[in-house]
Coordinates of C-alpha atoms in Angstrom, one line a residue:
X1 CA -7.8 -26.1 2.3
X2 CA -5.9 -26.3 5.6
X3 CA -3.1 -23.8 6.0
X4 CA 0.5 -24.9 5.6
X5 CA 2.9 -24.4 8.6
X6 CA 6.0 -22.8 7.3
X7 CA 9.4 -24.5 7.7
X8 CA 10.6 -21.8 10.1
X9 CA 7.5 -22.2 12.3
X10 CA 8.0 -26.0 12.4
X11 CA 11.7 -25.6 13.3
X12 CA 10.9 -22.9 15.8
X13 CA 8.4 -25.3 17.6
X14 CA 10.8 -28.2 17.5
X15 CA 13.6 -26.1 19.0
X16 CA 11.3 -24.7 21.7
X17 CA 10.4 -28.2 22.7
X18 CA 14.0 -29.3 22.9
X19 CA 14.9 -26.2 24.9
X20 CA 12.1 -26.8 27.4
X21 CA 13.2 -30.5 27.7
X22 CA 16.8 -29.5 28.4
X23 CA 15.9 -26.7 30.8
X24 CA 12.4 -26.8 32.3
X25 CA 12.4 -23.1 33.1
X26 CA 12.9 -22.4 29.3
X27 CA 9.3 -23.4 28.6
X28 CA 7.9 -20.8 26.2
X29 CA 11.2 -19.1 25.5
X30 CA 11.8 -17.9 21.9
X31 CA 14.7 -19.7 20.3
X32 CA 15.2 -16.6 18.1
X33 CA 15.4 -18.3 14.7
X34 CA 16.4 -16.5 11.6
X35 CA 17.7 -17.2 8.1
X36 CA 21.5 -17.4 7.9
X37 CA 24.3 -17.5 5.3
X38 CA 26.1 -20.1 7.4
X39 CA 23.3 -22.7 7.3
X40 CA 19.6 -22.6 6.4
X41 CA 18.6 -21.1 9.8
X42 CA 20.5 -19.9 12.9
X43 CA 19.0 -19.9 16.4
X44 CA 20.7 -17.6 19.0
X45 CA 18.2 -17.6 21.8
X46 CA 20.3 -19.9 23.9
X47 CA 22.9 -17.2 24.8
X48 CA 20.4 -15.0 26.7
X49 CA 18.8 -18.1 28.3
X50 CA 22.2 -19.5 29.5
X51 CA 23.0 -16.1 31.0
X52 CA 19.7 -16.0 32.9
X53 CA 20.2 -19.6 34.1
X54 CA 23.9 -19.0 34.9
X55 CA 24.8 -22.0 32.6
X56 CA 27.6 -22.4 30.0
X57 CA 25.9 -21.5 26.7
X58 CA 27.9 -24.0 24.6
X59 CA 27.1 -26.8 27.1
X60 CA 23.4 -25.8 27.1
X61 CA 23.4 -25.7 23.3
X62 CA 24.9 -29.2 23.2
X63 CA 22.1 -30.5 25.5
X64 CA 19.5 -28.9 23.2
X65 CA 21.2 -30.5 20.1
X66 CA 21.0 -33.9 21.8
X67 CA 17.2 -33.5 22.1
X68 CA 16.6 -32.5 18.5
X69 CA 15.4 -35.2 16.2
X70 CA 17.3 -35.2 12.9
X71 CA 16.7 -37.1 9.7
X72 CA 14.8 -36.4 6.5
X73 CA 11.5 -35.4 8.0
X74 CA 12.4 -31.8 9.0
X75 CA 15.9 -31.0 10.4
X76 CA 18.7 -32.8 8.6
X77 CA 21.5 -31.5 10.7
X78 CA 22.0 -29.2 13.7
X79 CA 25.4 -28.1 15.1
X80 CA 26.7 -25.7 17.8
X81 CA 28.6 -22.8 16.5
X82 CA 30.5 -19.9 18.1
X83 CA 29.6 -19.0 21.7
X84 CA 26.3 -21.1 21.6
X85 CA 24.5 -20.5 18.3
X86 CA 22.7 -23.4 16.6
X87 CA 23.2 -23.8 12.8
X88 CA 20.3 -25.7 11.3
X89 CA 20.1 -27.4 7.9
X90 CA 16.7 -28.4 6.6
X91 CA 16.2 -31.8 4.9
X92 CA 15.6 -31.6 1.1
X93 CA 12.5 -33.8 1.4
X94 CA 11.0 -31.4 4.0
X95 CA 11.5 -28.4 1.7
X96 CA 9.9 -30.1 -1.3
X97 CA 7.0 -31.5 0.8
X98 CA 6.2 -28.1 2.3
X99 CA 6.2 -26.5 -1.1
X100 CA 4.0 -29.3 -2.5
X101 CA 1.4 -28.6 0.2
X102 CA 1.4 -24.9 -0.8
X103 CA 1.2 -25.8 -4.5
X104 CA -1.8 -28.0 -3.8
X105 CA -3.9 -25.1 -2.3
X106 CA -6.7 -24.7 -4.9
X107 CA -7.8 -21.4 -3.4
X108 CA -4.8 -19.6 -4.8
X109 CA -3.7 -18.6 -1.2
X110 CA -0.6 -20.8 -1.4
X111 CA -1.4 -22.3 2.0
X112 CA -1.5 -18.9 3.8
X113 CA -4.2 -18.9 6.5
X114 CA -6.7 -16.0 7.0
X115 CA -6.7 -14.3 10.4
X116 CA -8.8 -16.3 13.0
X117 CA -10.0 -13.2 14.8
X118 CA -10.0 -10.3 12.2
X119 CA -10.6 -6.8 13.3
X120 CA -12.1 -3.9 11.3
X121 CA -9.7 -1.4 9.8
X122 CA -10.9 1.8 8.3
X123 CA -8.2 3.1 5.9
X124 CA -8.2 6.7 4.7
X125 CA -6.3 7.1 1.4
X126 CA -6.4 8.6 -2.1
X127 CA -7.9 12.0 -1.1
X128 CA -8.0 14.4 -4.1
X129 CA -9.7 17.8 -4.0
X130 CA -12.9 18.7 -5.8
X131 CA -12.5 21.1 -8.8
X132 CA -8.7 20.7 -8.6
X133 CA -6.3 18.7 -10.8
X134 CA -4.6 15.7 -9.3
X135 CA -0.8 16.2 -9.2
X136 CA 2.3 14.1 -8.3
X137 CA 1.6 14.7 -4.6
X138 CA -1.6 12.6 -4.9
X139 CA 0.3 9.6 -6.2
X140 CA 1.7 8.1 -3.0
X141 CA -1.4 8.2 -0.8
X142 CA -3.3 6.3 -3.6
X143 CA -0.7 3.7 -4.4
X144 CA 0.4 3.0 -0.8
X145 CA -3.2 2.9 0.5
X146 CA -4.4 0.6 -2.3
X147 CA -1.6 -1.9 -1.5
X148 CA -2.3 -1.8 2.2
X149 CA -6.0 -2.5 1.4
X150 CA -5.0 -5.5 -0.7
X151 CA -2.6 -6.9 2.0
X152 CA -5.1 -6.5 4.9
X153 CA -8.0 -8.0 2.9
X154 CA -5.8 -10.9 1.9
X155 CA -5.0 -11.6 5.6
X156 CA -8.7 -11.7 6.4
X157 CA -9.1 -8.3 8.0
X158 CA -12.5 -6.5 7.5
X159 CA -11.4 -3.4 5.6
X160 CA -13.5 -0.2 5.1
X161 CA -12.0 2.1 2.5
X162 CA -12.5 5.9 2.9
X163 CA -11.6 8.6 0.4
X164 CA -11.8 11.8 2.4
X165 CA -11.9 14.2 -0.6
X166 CA -11.7 18.0 -0.2
X167 CA -15.2 18.9 -1.2
X168 CA -16.2 21.7 1.2
X169 CA -15.0 25.2 2.1
X170 CA -15.1 28.9 1.2
X171 CA -13.7 28.5 -2.3
X172 CA -17.0 26.9 -3.4
X173 CA -18.8 30.2 -2.9
X174 CA -16.9 31.7 -5.8
X175 CA -17.3 28.6 -8.0
X176 CA -21.0 28.1 -7.4
X177 CA -21.8 31.8 -8.0
X178 CA -19.9 31.8 -11.3
X179 CA -21.6 28.6 -12.5
X180 CA -25.0 30.1 -11.5
X181 CA -24.3 33.1 -13.7
X182 CA -22.8 30.9 -16.6
X183 CA -24.9 27.7 -16.3
X184 CA -23.4 25.8 -19.3
X185 CA -19.8 25.9 -18.3
X186 CA -19.7 22.3 -17.1
X187 CA -21.7 20.8 -20.1
X188 CA -20.1 17.8 -21.9
X189 CA -19.9 17.0 -25.6
X190 CA -21.5 13.5 -26.1
X191 CA -18.8 10.9 -25.3
X192 CA -19.0 7.4 -23.8
X193 CA -15.2 7.2 -23.4
X194 CA -14.3 7.5 -19.7
X195 CA -10.9 8.8 -20.5
X196 CA -12.1 11.5 -22.9
X197 CA -14.8 12.6 -20.5
X198 CA -12.3 12.6 -17.6
X199 CA -10.0 15.0 -19.5
X200 CA -13.0 17.1 -20.6
X201 CA -14.3 17.3 -17.1
X202 CA -11.0 18.5 -15.8
X203 CA -10.6 21.1 -18.5
X204 CA -14.1 22.3 -17.8
X205 CA -13.4 22.6 -14.1
X206 CA -10.0 24.2 -14.7
X207 CA -11.4 26.8 -17.2
X208 CA -14.3 27.6 -14.8
X209 CA -12.0 27.9 -11.8
X210 CA -9.6 30.4 -13.6
X211 CA -12.5 32.5 -14.9
X212 CA -14.2 32.6 -11.5
X213 CA -10.9 33.6 -9.8
X214 CA -10.3 36.4 -12.3
X215 CA -13.8 37.7 -11.7
X216 CA -13.5 37.3 -7.9
X217 CA -10.2 39.3 -7.9
X218 CA -11.5 42.1 -10.2
X219 CA -15.2 42.5 -9.5
X220 CA -16.1 43.7 -6.0
X221 CA -19.9 43.0 -6.5
X222 CA -19.2 39.4 -7.7
X223 CA -17.0 39.0 -4.6
X224 CA -19.8 40.0 -2.3
X225 CA -22.3 37.7 -4.1
X226 CA -19.7 34.8 -3.9
X227 CA -19.3 35.3 -0.1
X228 CA -23.0 35.3 0.4
X229 CA -23.1 32.0 -1.5
X230 CA -20.7 30.5 1.1
X231 CA -23.3 31.3 3.8
X232 CA -26.1 29.8 1.7
X233 CA -23.9 26.6 1.2
X234 CA -23.3 26.2 4.9
X235 CA -26.9 26.8 5.7
X236 CA -27.9 24.0 3.3
X237 CA -29.8 26.1 0.7
X238 CA -31.2 23.5 -1.8
X239 CA -30.3 25.4 -5.0
X240 CA -26.8 26.2 -3.8
X241 CA -26.3 22.5 -2.7
X242 CA -27.5 21.4 -6.2
X243 CA -24.9 23.6 -7.8
X244 CA -22.2 22.4 -5.4
X245 CA -23.2 18.8 -6.3
X246 CA -22.5 19.5 -10.0
X247 CA -18.8 20.3 -9.1
X248 CA -18.6 17.1 -7.0
X249 CA -20.1 15.0 -9.8
X250 CA -17.9 16.6 -12.5
X251 CA -14.8 16.1 -10.3
X252 CA -15.7 12.4 -9.8
X253 CA -15.8 11.8 -13.6
X254 CA -12.2 13.1 -13.6
X255 CA -11.1 11.2 -10.5
X256 CA -12.4 7.9 -11.8
X257 CA -10.6 8.4 -15.1
X258 CA -7.3 8.9 -13.3
X259 CA -7.8 6.0 -10.9
X260 CA -8.8 3.9 -13.9
X261 CA -5.5 4.7 -15.5
X262 CA -3.7 3.9 -12.2
X263 CA -5.5 0.5 -12.4
X264 CA -7.1 1.0 -9.0
X265 CA -10.6 0.3 -7.9
X266 CA -12.2 3.3 -6.3
X267 CA -15.9 2.8 -5.4
X268 CA -18.3 5.7 -5.2
X269 CA -19.8 4.5 -1.9
X270 CA -16.3 4.7 -0.3
X271 CA -15.9 8.4 -1.2
X272 CA -17.0 10.3 2.0
X273 CA -15.6 13.8 1.7
X274 CA -15.3 16.5 4.3
X275 CA -19.0 17.4 3.6
X276 CA -20.0 13.9 4.8
X277 CA -19.4 15.0 8.4
X278 CA -21.1 18.4 8.4
X279 CA -24.0 17.2 10.5
X280 CA -21.7 16.0 13.2
X281 CA -19.5 19.1 13.6
X282 CA -21.6 21.0 16.2
X283 CA -22.0 17.9 18.3
X284 CA -18.3 17.1 18.2
X285 CA -17.5 20.6 19.5
X286 CA -20.2 20.3 22.2
X287 CA -18.8 16.9 23.4
X288 CA -15.3 18.2 23.5
X289 CA -16.2 21.4 25.4
X290 CA -18.5 19.7 27.9
X291 CA -15.9 17.1 28.8
X292 CA -13.3 19.8 29.3
X293 CA -11.0 18.3 26.5
X294 CA -11.4 21.6 24.6
X295 CA -11.6 25.1 26.0
X296 CA -12.5 28.6 24.7
X297 CA -9.5 30.8 24.0
X298 CA -10.0 34.2 22.5
X299 CA -13.4 33.0 21.2
X300 CA -12.0 29.9 19.5
X301 CA -12.5 26.3 20.7
X302 CA -9.0 24.9 21.3
X303 CA -7.2 21.8 22.6
X304 CA -3.8 22.5 24.2
X305 CA -0.8 20.1 24.6
X306 CA 2.2 20.3 26.9
X307 CA 4.6 19.3 24.2
X308 CA 3.4 21.4 21.3
X309 CA 4.8 25.0 21.5
X310 CA 5.6 27.6 18.9
X311 CA 9.0 29.3 18.3
X312 CA 8.0 31.9 21.0
X313 CA 7.6 29.1 23.6
X314 CA 3.8 29.6 23.8
X315 CA 1.5 26.6 23.4
X316 CA 0.1 26.0 19.9
X317 CA -3.4 24.6 20.2
X318 CA -5.5 22.5 17.9
X319 CA -8.3 24.8 16.8
X320 CA -11.5 22.9 16.5
X321 CA -13.8 25.9 15.9
X322 CA -12.7 29.4 14.9
X323 CA -13.8 32.5 16.8
X324 CA -16.2 33.4 13.9
X325 CA -18.0 30.0 14.4
X326 CA -16.4 28.4 11.3
X327 CA -15.0 24.8 11.6
X328 CA -11.4 23.8 10.7
X329 CA -10.0 20.5 9.5
X330 CA -9.7 19.4 13.1
X331 CA -13.5 19.4 13.6
X332 CA -14.0 17.3 10.4
X333 CA -11.2 14.9 11.3
X334 CA -12.5 14.4 14.8
X335 CA -16.1 13.9 13.6
X336 CA -14.7 11.3 11.1
X337 CA -13.1 9.4 14.0
X338 CA -16.4 9.4 15.9
X339 CA -18.2 8.0 12.8
X340 CA -15.5 5.4 12.1
X341 CA -15.3 4.2 15.7
X342 CA -19.0 4.2 16.7
X343 CA -20.8 3.7 13.3
X344 CA -18.3 1.6 11.4
X345 CA -17.1 -0.3 14.5
X346 CA -13.4 0.2 13.6
X347 CA -10.7 -1.4 15.7
X348 CA -8.0 0.3 13.7
X349 CA -7.9 3.6 11.9
X350 CA -5.1 4.1 9.3
X351 CA -4.5 7.4 7.6
X352 CA -2.2 7.4 4.5
X353 CA -1.3 11.0 4.6
X354 CA 1.8 13.2 3.8
X355 CA 4.4 13.3 6.7
X356 CA 4.1 17.1 6.7
X357 CA 0.7 16.7 8.4
X358 CA 2.1 14.6 11.2
X359 CA 1.7 17.2 13.9
X360 CA -1.9 17.8 13.0
X361 CA -2.7 14.1 13.2
X362 CA -0.7 13.7 16.4
X363 CA -2.9 16.4 18.0
X364 CA -6.1 15.0 16.5
X365 CA -5.4 11.5 17.8
X366 CA -4.5 12.7 21.2
X367 CA -7.7 14.8 21.4
X368 CA -9.7 11.8 20.4
X369 CA -8.0 9.7 23.1
X370 CA -8.7 12.3 25.8
X371 CA -12.4 12.3 24.7
X372 CA -12.4 8.5 25.0
X373 CA -13.1 7.9 21.3
X374 CA -9.8 6.1 20.9
X375 CA -8.5 3.7 23.6
X376 CA -6.6 0.4 24.0
X377 CA -9.2 -1.4 21.8
X378 CA -9.3 1.2 19.0
X379 CA -5.9 2.4 17.6
X380 CA -5.3 5.2 15.1
X381 CA -2.1 5.3 13.0
X382 CA -0.8 7.8 10.5
X383 CA 1.0 5.9 7.7
X384 CA 3.1 9.0 6.9
X385 CA 4.8 9.2 3.6
X386 CA 7.7 11.3 2.2
X387 CA 7.9 13.5 -0.8
X388 CA 8.3 12.6 -4.5
X389 CA 11.6 14.1 -5.7
X390 CA 12.9 14.8 -9.2
X391 CA 16.2 13.3 -10.4
X392 CA 18.0 16.4 -8.9
X393 CA 16.8 15.4 -5.4
X394 CA 14.5 18.4 -5.1
X395 CA 10.7 18.3 -4.9
X396 CA 9.4 17.2 -8.3
X397 CA 8.3 20.2 -10.5
X398 CA 8.0 20.9 -14.2
X399 CA 10.7 23.0 -15.9
X400 CA 8.5 26.0 -15.4
X401 CA 8.4 25.3 -11.7
X402 CA 4.8 24.1 -11.8
X403 CA 3.5 21.0 -9.9
X404 CA 3.5 18.0 -12.3
X405 CA 0.1 16.8 -13.4
X406 CA -0.4 13.2 -12.4
X407 CA -2.0 12.2 -15.8
X408 CA 1.0 13.6 -17.7
X409 CA 3.3 11.5 -15.5
X410 CA 1.4 8.3 -16.0
X411 CA 1.1 8.9 -19.7
X412 CA 4.9 9.3 -20.0
X413 CA 5.5 6.2 -17.9
X414 CA 3.2 4.2 -20.3
X415 CA 5.0 5.6 -23.4
X416 CA 8.4 4.7 -22.0
X417 CA 7.2 1.2 -21.0
X418 CA 5.6 0.6 -24.4
X419 CA 8.9 1.4 -26.1
X420 CA 10.6 -1.2 -23.9
X421 CA 7.9 -3.8 -24.6
X422 CA 8.0 -3.1 -28.3
X423 CA 11.7 -3.6 -28.4
X424 CA 11.6 -7.0 -26.7
X425 CA 8.3 -8.2 -28.2
X426 CA 8.5 -11.1 -30.6
X427 CA 4.9 -12.1 -31.2
X428 CA 2.8 -9.3 -29.8
X429 CA 0.2 -7.3 -31.9
X430 CA 0.1 -3.5 -31.7
X431 CA -3.0 -3.8 -29.5
X432 CA -1.1 -6.2 -27.1
X433 CA 1.9 -3.9 -27.0
X434 CA -0.4 -1.0 -26.0
X435 CA -2.1 -3.2 -23.3
X436 CA 1.3 -4.5 -21.9
X437 CA 2.8 -1.1 -22.1
X438 CA 0.1 0.3 -19.8
X439 CA 0.6 -2.6 -17.4
X440 CA 4.4 -2.3 -17.3
X441 CA 4.3 1.5 -17.1
X442 CA 1.8 1.8 -14.3
X443 CA 3.5 -1.2 -12.6
X444 CA 6.8 0.6 -12.8
X445 CA 5.4 3.8 -11.2
X446 CA 3.7 1.8 -8.4
X447 CA 6.7 -0.4 -7.7
X448 CA 9.2 2.5 -7.5
X449 CA 6.9 4.0 -4.8
X450 CA 6.1 0.8 -2.9
X451 CA 9.7 -0.5 -2.9
X452 CA 10.8 2.5 -0.8
X453 CA 9.8 2.6 2.8
X454 CA 6.8 5.0 2.9
X455 CA 8.3 7.5 5.3
X456 CA 11.3 8.1 3.0
X457 CA 11.4 10.5 0.1
X458 CA 12.1 8.9 -3.3
X459 CA 13.4 10.0 -6.7
X460 CA 11.0 9.8 -9.6
X461 CA 13.3 8.6 -12.4
X462 CA 11.5 7.0 -15.3
X463 CA 14.7 5.7 -17.0
X464 CA 15.4 3.7 -13.8
X465 CA 11.8 2.6 -13.3
X466 CA 11.4 1.0 -16.7
X467 CA 14.8 -0.6 -16.7
X468 CA 15.0 -4.4 -17.2
X469 CA 17.9 -4.6 -14.8
X470 CA 17.9 -3.9 -11.1
X471 CA 15.1 -3.6 -8.5
X472 CA 12.2 -2.7 -10.8
X473 CA 8.8 -4.1 -11.5
X474 CA 9.8 -4.7 -15.1
X475 CA 12.4 -7.2 -13.9
X476 CA 9.8 -9.0 -11.9
X477 CA 7.2 -9.0 -14.7
X478 CA 9.8 -10.4 -17.2
X479 CA 10.8 -13.1 -14.7
X480 CA 7.1 -14.1 -14.5
X481 CA 6.6 -14.0 -18.3
X482 CA 9.8 -16.1 -18.8
X483 CA 8.4 -18.8 -16.4
X484 CA 5.1 -18.9 -18.2
X485 CA 6.9 -19.3 -21.4
X486 CA 8.9 -22.3 -20.0
X487 CA 5.7 -23.9 -18.8
X488 CA 4.1 -23.5 -22.2
X489 CA 7.2 -25.1 -23.9
X490 CA 6.9 -28.0 -21.5
X491 CA 3.8 -29.1 -23.4
X492 CA 2.5 -32.4 -22.1
X493 CA 5.0 -32.6 -19.2
X494 CA 3.2 -31.6 -16.0
X495 CA 4.9 -30.0 -13.0
X496 CA 5.1 -32.4 -10.1
X497 CA 6.8 -32.3 -6.7
X498 CA 9.4 -35.1 -6.2
X499 CA 10.3 -35.2 -2.5
X500 CA 12.7 -38.1 -3.0
X501 CA 15.1 -36.0 -5.1
X502 CA 18.2 -34.3 -3.8
X503 CA 18.1 -30.6 -4.4
X504 CA 20.8 -28.4 -6.0
X505 CA 22.0 -25.5 -3.7
X506 CA 20.1 -23.0 -6.0
X507 CA 16.9 -25.1 -5.8
X508 CA 17.2 -25.2 -2.0
X509 CA 17.7 -21.4 -1.8
X510 CA 14.7 -20.8 -4.0
X511 CA 12.6 -23.3 -2.1
X512 CA 13.3 -21.9 1.3
X513 CA 12.5 -18.4 0.1
X514 CA 9.2 -19.5 -1.5
X515 CA 8.2 -21.0 1.8
X516 CA 8.8 -17.6 3.5
X517 CA 6.1 -15.9 1.5
X518 CA 3.5 -16.5 4.1
X519 CA 5.4 -14.8 6.9
X520 CA 6.4 -11.9 4.7
X521 CA 2.8 -11.2 3.7
X522 CA 1.8 -11.4 7.4
X523 CA 4.6 -9.0 8.4
X524 CA 3.9 -6.5 5.6
X525 CA 0.2 -6.4 6.5
X526 CA 0.8 -6.2 10.2
X527 CA 3.2 -3.3 9.9
X528 CA 1.5 -1.6 6.9
X529 CA 4.8 -2.0 5.1
X530 CA 4.3 -3.0 1.4
X531 CA 8.1 -2.3 0.9
X532 CA 8.8 -5.5 2.8
X533 CA 6.8 -7.5 0.3
X534 CA 8.5 -5.7 -2.6
X535 CA 11.9 -6.6 -1.3
X536 CA 10.8 -10.2 -0.9
X537 CA 9.6 -10.4 -4.5
X538 CA 12.8 -8.8 -5.9
X539 CA 14.8 -11.4 -4.0
X540 CA 12.5 -14.2 -5.3
X541 CA 13.1 -13.1 -8.9
X542 CA 16.8 -12.9 -8.3
X543 CA 16.9 -16.4 -6.7
X544 CA 14.9 -17.7 -9.6
X545 CA 17.3 -16.2 -12.1
X546 CA 20.2 -17.9 -10.3
X547 CA 18.3 -21.2 -10.2
X548 CA 17.5 -20.9 -14.0
X549 CA 21.1 -20.3 -14.8
X550 CA 22.4 -23.2 -12.8
X551 CA 19.7 -25.8 -13.1
X552 CA 18.5 -26.9 -16.6
X553 CA 14.7 -27.2 -16.5
X554 CA 13.4 -28.9 -19.6
X555 CA 16.8 -30.5 -20.2
X556 CA 17.3 -31.8 -16.7
X557 CA 19.0 -35.2 -16.1
X558 CA 15.8 -37.3 -15.5
X559 CA 12.1 -37.0 -16.2
X560 CA 11.5 -36.8 -12.4
X561 CA 13.9 -33.9 -12.2
X562 CA 12.2 -32.1 -15.1
X563 CA 8.9 -32.4 -13.3
X564 CA 10.3 -31.2 -10.0
X565 CA 12.0 -28.2 -11.6
X566 CA 8.8 -27.3 -13.5
X567 CA 7.0 -27.5 -10.2
X568 CA 9.5 -25.0 -8.7
X569 CA 9.0 -22.8 -11.7
X570 CA 5.3 -22.9 -11.5
X571 CA 5.2 -22.2 -7.7
X572 CA 7.6 -19.3 -8.2
X573 CA 5.3 -17.9 -10.9
X574 CA 2.2 -18.3 -8.7
X575 CA 4.0 -16.6 -5.8
X576 CA 5.2 -13.7 -8.0
X577 CA 1.6 -13.3 -9.4
X578 CA 0.0 -13.3 -6.0
X579 CA 2.6 -11.0 -4.4
X580 CA 2.5 -8.5 -7.3
X581 CA -1.3 -8.4 -7.1
X582 CA -1.0 -7.5 -3.4
X583 CA 1.1 -4.5 -4.6
X584 CA -1.6 -3.6 -7.2
X585 CA 0.6 -4.6 -10.1
X586 CA -0.3 -6.8 -13.1
X587 CA 1.8 -9.7 -14.3
X588 CA 1.3 -10.2 -18.1
X589 CA 1.5 -13.8 -19.3
X590 CA 3.6 -12.8 -22.3
X591 CA 6.1 -10.0 -22.7

């Protein structure tokens, strides 16, 4: 299936040709085309061009207009407005024909081309910690990262997923020693249910962690044994590593159950935790020290920066290796960069990490650049995200001031959504209500996150999230389900594009917006900005609602108009379905 050139690209090219014809030095100049409320599009590139050529902008605009072909193939009308803007109206036939070409794409890509020269992006997201419960703070990295993965893969990029789980460090000495002395603490009751075993795994780990902590704090001899165990772990003692592996495996059972509830695919091969880079740490330090990028300071291996100073005005270094020989996060992160650049052949590294770690990543990236591991051909970017707030605008906590467990939050969202679905459901069984409730509840949580620019904080308000009104995923899901219902009611009447028909204003607005899906997806992927796609989809559902209110579909004036309106309905549904999938959200056929 050949890709479909969007109307805006076609108009852009047409205007650029007319500009170059009117003023030869304008060859290659951008006409600066954008959607407008005065016409379908407005071009305002002539103003800057006239200034440069010392010409009268209105006169130059008139010369360009004289060279624009109008009719019903593409541009119906173009007129000069204000100081030299061009207002452009697209022909109805051109809108319908372009949409028909998108509709005919049997690949389901709606005429959107894949990148001709894709790069390789390694994206680091969804990074829980071994032996610790996932809380609300883990939500954003997982949800934003998953959507960026979907967007990049859809545009043709080679994507390598990485889940940099916290699976190493001194706390494991205490846990391993306790498990060694109480070997059955992580045993499971027989159960095939992933969810049951996930909750059981977490409660085993939680119980063991608390018991080990109590013993560590009250028993000096145990504390000594636990510290020796850290040394054994770092030295690679086989028995100690086998015990450590039990914690990792138990935690994965729990992680997979949570990601399953979040309706996200996390593959075991993509989980490469801190421990995955242990063999590289010494070499990373040696390379940095030998190249002079890092220097010894009070026994520690440090990298200094001119613009990073503490409150006392003294430089704050990135510590790669501590004075006692231990390695910090920086050594692991820098080793991961080496692995991703040289072994995985990445051209882009994206880290979906809390904004509070921005200084750390700024220093790590700058260190990697000085070492020559990052350069003009390999870019690193932190997709920094803000905090999840409660309704009161403060960081989200339970009434007791505890961090909110992620599973509790998701369960409550599913319960609320199930109540909404049950209230509206006409012919759904209890089993279907439960299934739709999960899809609507998880969709609501994801959409609330993704419809906010990642770097902003957002309020977690379940009442708002599962509302049928306003900018929510439930509104979009119901719009999709309503269209599917109309298409079922149409029975034998098939959707068909009818380019010869004049379009109602609401049909034109919907059609032009449908055609802009391709450039929205491209922009959202290029800028790692799922919120731009969410905003597009909300506007699409709103324009569809307006179209539905003003343009009877099954009771339209003629059979041709019925077919054409069903075609607009179906293309809207396909676009909603595809766009929501790129956000990681399901669109049920019936609600």
